[in-house]
Every structure is written in C-alpha cells, then in structure tokens.
Short mmCIF file of C-alpha atoms in Angstrom, two decimals:
data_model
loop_
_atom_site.label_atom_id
_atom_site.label_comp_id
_atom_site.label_asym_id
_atom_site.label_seq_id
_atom_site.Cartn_x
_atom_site.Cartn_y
_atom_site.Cartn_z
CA UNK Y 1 -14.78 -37.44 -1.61
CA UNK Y 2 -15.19 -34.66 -4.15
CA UNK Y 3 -12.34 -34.57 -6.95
CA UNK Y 4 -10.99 -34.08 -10.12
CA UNK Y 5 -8.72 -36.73 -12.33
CA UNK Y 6 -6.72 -35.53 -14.64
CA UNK Y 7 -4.73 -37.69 -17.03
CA UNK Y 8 -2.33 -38.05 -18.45
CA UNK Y 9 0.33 -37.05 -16.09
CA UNK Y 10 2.94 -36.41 -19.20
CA UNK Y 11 2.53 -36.04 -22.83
CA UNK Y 12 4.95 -35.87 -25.40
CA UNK Y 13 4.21 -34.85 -28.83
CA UNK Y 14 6.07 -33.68 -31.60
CA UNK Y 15 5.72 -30.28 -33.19
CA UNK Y 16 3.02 -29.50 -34.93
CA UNK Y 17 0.68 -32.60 -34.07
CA UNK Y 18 -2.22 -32.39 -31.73
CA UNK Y 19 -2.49 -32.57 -27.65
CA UNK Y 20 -5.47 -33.86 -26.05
CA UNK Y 21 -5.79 -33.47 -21.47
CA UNK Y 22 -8.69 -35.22 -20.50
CA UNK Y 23 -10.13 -34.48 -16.47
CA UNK Y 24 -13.16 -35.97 -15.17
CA UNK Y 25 -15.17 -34.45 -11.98
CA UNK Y 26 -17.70 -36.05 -9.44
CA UNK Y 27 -19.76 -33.15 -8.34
CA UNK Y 28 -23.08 -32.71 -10.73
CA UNK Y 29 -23.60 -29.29 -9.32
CA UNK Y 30 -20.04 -28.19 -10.92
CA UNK Y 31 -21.03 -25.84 -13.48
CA UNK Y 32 -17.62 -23.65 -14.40
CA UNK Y 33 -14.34 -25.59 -15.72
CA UNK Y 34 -11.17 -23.47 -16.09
CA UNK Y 35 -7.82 -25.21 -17.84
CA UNK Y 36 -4.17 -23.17 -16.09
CA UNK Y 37 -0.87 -23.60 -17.98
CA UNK Y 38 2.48 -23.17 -15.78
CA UNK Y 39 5.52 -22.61 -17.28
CA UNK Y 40 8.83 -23.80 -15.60
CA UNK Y 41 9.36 -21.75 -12.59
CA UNK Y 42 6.25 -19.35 -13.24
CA UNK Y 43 2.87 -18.60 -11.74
CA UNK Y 44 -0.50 -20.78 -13.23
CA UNK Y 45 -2.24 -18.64 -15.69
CA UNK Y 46 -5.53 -19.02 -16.74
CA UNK Y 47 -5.83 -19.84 -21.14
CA UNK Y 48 -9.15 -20.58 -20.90
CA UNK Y 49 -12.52 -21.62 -19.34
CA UNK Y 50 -15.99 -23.03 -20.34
CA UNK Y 51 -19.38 -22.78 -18.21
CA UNK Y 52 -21.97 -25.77 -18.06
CA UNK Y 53 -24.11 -23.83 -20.48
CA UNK Y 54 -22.21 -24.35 -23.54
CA UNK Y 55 -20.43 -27.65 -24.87
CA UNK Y 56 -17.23 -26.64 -26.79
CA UNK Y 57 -15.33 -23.15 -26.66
CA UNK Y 58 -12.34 -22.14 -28.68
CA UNK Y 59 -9.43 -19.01 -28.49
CA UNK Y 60 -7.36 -20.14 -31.64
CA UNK Y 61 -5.26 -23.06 -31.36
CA UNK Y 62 -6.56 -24.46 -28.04
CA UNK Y 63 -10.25 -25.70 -27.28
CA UNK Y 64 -11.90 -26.60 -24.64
CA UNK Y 65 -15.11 -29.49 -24.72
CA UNK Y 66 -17.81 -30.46 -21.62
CA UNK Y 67 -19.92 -33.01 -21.48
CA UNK Y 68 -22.07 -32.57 -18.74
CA UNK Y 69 -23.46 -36.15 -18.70
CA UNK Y 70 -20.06 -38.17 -18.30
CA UNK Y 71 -19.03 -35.54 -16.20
CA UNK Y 72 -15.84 -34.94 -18.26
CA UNK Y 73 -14.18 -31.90 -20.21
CA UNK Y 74 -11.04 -32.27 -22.55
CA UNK Y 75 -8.47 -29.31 -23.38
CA UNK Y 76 -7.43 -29.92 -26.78
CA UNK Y 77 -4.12 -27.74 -28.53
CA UNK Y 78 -3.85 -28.43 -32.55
CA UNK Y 79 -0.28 -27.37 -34.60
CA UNK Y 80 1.84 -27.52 -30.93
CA UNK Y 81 4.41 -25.70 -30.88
CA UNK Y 82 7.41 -25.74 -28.40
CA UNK Y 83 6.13 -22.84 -26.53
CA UNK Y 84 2.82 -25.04 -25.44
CA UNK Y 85 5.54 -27.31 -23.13
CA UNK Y 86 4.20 -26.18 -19.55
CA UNK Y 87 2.27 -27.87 -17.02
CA UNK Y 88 -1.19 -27.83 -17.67
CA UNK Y 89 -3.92 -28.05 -15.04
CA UNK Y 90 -7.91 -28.64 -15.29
CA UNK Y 91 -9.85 -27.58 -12.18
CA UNK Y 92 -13.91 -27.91 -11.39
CA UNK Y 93 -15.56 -25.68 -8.35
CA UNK Y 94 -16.95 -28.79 -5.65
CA UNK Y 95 -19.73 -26.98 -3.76
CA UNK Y 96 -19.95 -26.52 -0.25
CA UNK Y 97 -21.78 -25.64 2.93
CA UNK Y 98 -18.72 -23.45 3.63
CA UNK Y 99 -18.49 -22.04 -0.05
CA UNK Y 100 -17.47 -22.39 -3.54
CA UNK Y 101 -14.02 -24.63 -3.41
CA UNK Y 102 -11.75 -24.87 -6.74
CA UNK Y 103 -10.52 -28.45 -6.81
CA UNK Y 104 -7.32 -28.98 -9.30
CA UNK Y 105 -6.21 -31.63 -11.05
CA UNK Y 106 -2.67 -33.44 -10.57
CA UNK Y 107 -1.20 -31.60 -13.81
CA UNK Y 108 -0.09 -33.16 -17.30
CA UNK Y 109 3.39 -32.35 -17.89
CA UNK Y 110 3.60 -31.75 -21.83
CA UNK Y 111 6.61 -31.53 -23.89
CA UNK Y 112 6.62 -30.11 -27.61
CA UNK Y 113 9.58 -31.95 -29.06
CA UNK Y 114 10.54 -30.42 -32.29
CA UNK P 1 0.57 -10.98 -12.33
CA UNK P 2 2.32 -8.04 -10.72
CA UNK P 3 -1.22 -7.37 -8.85
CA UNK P 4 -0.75 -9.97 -6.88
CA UNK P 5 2.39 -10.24 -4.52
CA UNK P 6 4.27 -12.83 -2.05
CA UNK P 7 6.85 -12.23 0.59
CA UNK P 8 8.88 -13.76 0.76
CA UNK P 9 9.55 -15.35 -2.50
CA UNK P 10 12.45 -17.76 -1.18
CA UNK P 11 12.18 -18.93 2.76
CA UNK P 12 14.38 -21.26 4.46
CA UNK P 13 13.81 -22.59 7.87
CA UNK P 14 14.30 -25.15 10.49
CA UNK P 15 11.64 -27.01 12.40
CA UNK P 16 9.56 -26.07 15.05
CA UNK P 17 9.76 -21.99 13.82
CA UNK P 18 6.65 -20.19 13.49
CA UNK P 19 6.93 -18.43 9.41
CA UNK P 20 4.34 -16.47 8.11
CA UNK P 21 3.88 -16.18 4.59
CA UNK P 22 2.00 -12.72 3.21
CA UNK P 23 0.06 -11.66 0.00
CA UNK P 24 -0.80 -8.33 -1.10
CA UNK P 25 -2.95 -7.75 -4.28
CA UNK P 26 -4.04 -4.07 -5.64
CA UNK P 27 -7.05 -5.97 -7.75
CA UNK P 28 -9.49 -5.10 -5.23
CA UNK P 29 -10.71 -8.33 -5.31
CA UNK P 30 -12.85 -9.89 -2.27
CA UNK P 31 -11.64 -13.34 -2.69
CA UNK P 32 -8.31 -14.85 -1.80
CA UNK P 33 -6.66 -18.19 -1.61
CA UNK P 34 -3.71 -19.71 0.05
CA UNK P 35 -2.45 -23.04 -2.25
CA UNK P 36 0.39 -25.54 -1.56
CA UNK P 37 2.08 -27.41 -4.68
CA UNK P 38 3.96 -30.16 -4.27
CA UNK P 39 5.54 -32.28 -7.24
CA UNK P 40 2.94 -34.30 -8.95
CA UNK P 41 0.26 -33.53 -6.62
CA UNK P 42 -1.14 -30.13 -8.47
CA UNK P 43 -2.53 -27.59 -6.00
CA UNK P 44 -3.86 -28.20 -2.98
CA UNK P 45 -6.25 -25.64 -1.32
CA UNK P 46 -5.06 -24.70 2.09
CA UNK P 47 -7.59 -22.08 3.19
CA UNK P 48 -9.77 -19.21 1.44
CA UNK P 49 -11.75 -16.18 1.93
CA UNK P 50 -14.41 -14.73 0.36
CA UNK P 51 -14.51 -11.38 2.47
CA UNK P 52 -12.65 -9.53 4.92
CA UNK P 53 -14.79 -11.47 7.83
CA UNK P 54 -15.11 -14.94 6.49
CA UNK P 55 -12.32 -17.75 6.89
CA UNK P 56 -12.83 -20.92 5.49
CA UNK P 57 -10.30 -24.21 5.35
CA UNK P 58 -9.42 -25.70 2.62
CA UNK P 59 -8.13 -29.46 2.10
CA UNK P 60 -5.57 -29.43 3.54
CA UNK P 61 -5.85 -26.64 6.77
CA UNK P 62 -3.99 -28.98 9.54
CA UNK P 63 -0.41 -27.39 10.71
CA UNK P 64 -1.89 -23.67 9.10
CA UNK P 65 -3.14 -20.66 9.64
CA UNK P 66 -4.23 -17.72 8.17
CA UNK P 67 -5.02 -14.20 8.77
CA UNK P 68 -7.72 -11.61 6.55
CA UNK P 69 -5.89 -8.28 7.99
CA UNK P 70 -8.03 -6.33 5.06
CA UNK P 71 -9.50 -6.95 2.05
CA UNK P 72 -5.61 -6.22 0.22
CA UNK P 73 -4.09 -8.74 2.26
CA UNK P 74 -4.04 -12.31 3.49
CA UNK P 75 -1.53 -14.13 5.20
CA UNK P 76 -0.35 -18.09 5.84
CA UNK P 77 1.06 -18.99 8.85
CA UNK P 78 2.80 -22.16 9.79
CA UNK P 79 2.48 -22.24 13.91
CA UNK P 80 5.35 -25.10 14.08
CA UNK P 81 7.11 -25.74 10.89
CA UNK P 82 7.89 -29.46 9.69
CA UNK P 83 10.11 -30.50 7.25
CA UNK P 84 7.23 -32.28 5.03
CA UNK P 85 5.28 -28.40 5.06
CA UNK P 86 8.52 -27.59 2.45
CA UNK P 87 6.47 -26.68 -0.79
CA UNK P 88 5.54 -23.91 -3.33
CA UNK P 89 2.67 -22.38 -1.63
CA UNK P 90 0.40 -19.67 -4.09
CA UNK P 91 -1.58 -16.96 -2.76
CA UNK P 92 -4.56 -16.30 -5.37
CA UNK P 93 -7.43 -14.05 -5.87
CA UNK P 94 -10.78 -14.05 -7.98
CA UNK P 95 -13.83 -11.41 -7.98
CA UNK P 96 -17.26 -13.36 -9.50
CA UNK P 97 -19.31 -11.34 -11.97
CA UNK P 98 -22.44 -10.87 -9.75
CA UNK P 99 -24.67 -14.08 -10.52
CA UNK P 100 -21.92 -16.53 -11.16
CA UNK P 101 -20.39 -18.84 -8.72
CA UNK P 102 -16.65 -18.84 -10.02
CA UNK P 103 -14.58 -16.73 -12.32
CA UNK P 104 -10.70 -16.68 -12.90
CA UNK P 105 -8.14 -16.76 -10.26
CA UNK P 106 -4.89 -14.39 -10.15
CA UNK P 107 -1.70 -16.22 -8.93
CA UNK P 108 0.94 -14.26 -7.18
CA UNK P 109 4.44 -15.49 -7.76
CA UNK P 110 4.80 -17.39 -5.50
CA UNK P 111 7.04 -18.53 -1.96
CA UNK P 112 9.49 -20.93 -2.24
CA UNK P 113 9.73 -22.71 1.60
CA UNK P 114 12.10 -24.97 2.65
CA UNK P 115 12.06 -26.68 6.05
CA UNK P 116 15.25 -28.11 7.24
#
C-alpha cells in the first residue's frame, strides 16, 4: 500500500555537528512534505514544510530537500544543539477517492549529546 | 497549541467500557483528525473530516468511532475498549489555503488512555 519510510529510527550526534532524516514516499501524486518535531511528553509541531514545486527550503539552521524523481526528501539540522533532541517525524499526503490522507513516518529519535 | 483541546488528558479504563475521547478547537478550522501513537510506530490516522457532514476512516478505523457534533468539535469513541487500544491518541486540525491540497496541522495535547 501507500507509505512513507523514514529512517533512521535514532540518531545520535554530538553538539554542534550535523543531522541528516531521510523519508521516502510511494505516491507520485504527493506534492506537499511537512517534517513535525515532538519533544518528550509534548504535542508534534510543525518546523517546516516544502511543496513539489521547489527543491530545497531553509528557516535557519534546519533545511528541508525533495527530489521528486526518487521520490525522497531529507530534513537536514547543521550546528545541533541539545535543544534539537525530540522526535522528529516526516509525513507525505497519499491521495484518495475518500480525500487527502497525511501518512507519517515511524519517527527518528535524535539525541544532541554535548 | 492552546486552540486545540483534549478531554480528557489522562483516561484509565477496563475492558469492554465504551470511552469517548473529545476535541474542541477555537481555530475555526474545517478539518479535523483523530491520530493514535504508539511507541515506534509514529502516528497512525484513525479517522478525519473535512466538514461538518463528511466522515472519512482512516488506517486504522476498526474498534472506533467518531462523531462531527459541529465544525468546533470532534469526538473518538471506543464502542468496547481492549487492552491493545491503550495509546496516545491526537486530535488535529488544518484549514488549506484555497487551491492547495494540504497545509499544516494543529495538535491538541493530547489523551493519555490506558486499558486495563
């Protein structure tokens, strides 16, 4: 069926260094790809989102890439810091008869170790 | 998001009781989701809404159901609940810029059940 991998489940890095979340999707027609950090205990929040129409989109330290052809997008957070360690979640809208779904991935799990 | 709310936050109950979980939001949004997360699994889409008359399931519907009592409000019930139903389960809502198929979603806090 329609879906959307998300690896890896955990990440550790260490302060200051780079964090790369990779997801892939199998519906073509997607065309809007949100990334949703969750901190312990809290509510997903939405830190940013790209549409088919562009390839790369950036809000300071954290970036978001598509490409449309592999049908995969990457979240990418440079100079981590310990506030990044959440739960971090990719998500692609599969399209139905019944309506617009968004599918979620698993979740990384990353951990800023200082 | 204190625009979107869940009662109750904490629930726990034995099998076989009926439960029904509610969301409220003041966003005036049309749109609203019910979500179950479970450990390692991310978030599952139980069943959605895009307007006050339209019901749609989600993955994972079976052992649910839900209610669209106005466009403010939209609520999960659990007919007969099973221990394996215990979960985090999010209420969300979005509201599409006119042309565009999907925008951002608004988590409430979230309900805590626990099935004993």
């Amino acid at each position: 069926g329609e879906n959307v991998e998300q690896h890896p489940s955990t990440l550790s890095v260490q302060e200051g260094d780079s964090a790369v979340i990779k997801c892939t999707y199998s519906d073509s027609a997607s065309n809007y790809f949100p990334w949703y950090k969750q901190e312990l205990g809290k509510r997903p929040q939405l830190i940013i989102d790209i549409r088919s129409n562009v390839g790369e989109k950036k809000d300071q330290r954290i970036a978001v890439t598509l490409n449309k052809t592999a049908k995969h997008f990457s979240l990418h957070i440079t100079e981590t810091q310990p506030e990044d360690s959440a739960v971090y979640f990719c998500a692609a809208p599969i399209l139905t008869g019944g309506g617009n779904k968004l599918t979620f991935g698993t979740g990384t799990q990353l951990k800023v170790e200082l | 998001d204190a625009d979107v709310t869940q009662t109750p936050r904490n629930r726990i109950t034995k099998t076989g009781k009926r439960i029904m979980l509610e969301c409220s939001q003041t966003k005036g949004h049309d749109r609203m989701y019910w979500y179950r997360q479970d450990p390692g699994l991310g978030l599952q889409l139980i069943y959605y809404s895009f307007d006050v008359k339209d019901i749609n399931k989600g993955e994972i519907s079976d052992g649910y159901s839900v209610s669209r009592q106005a466009q403010a409000k939209f609520s999960l019930s659990l007919e007969s609940a099973i221990p394996n139903q215990t979960a985090l389960y999010f209420c969300a809502t979005s509201d599409p810029p006119g042309g565009t198929i999907d925008d951002e979603q608004y988590f409430g806090p979230g309900t805590r059940l626990t099935v004993t």
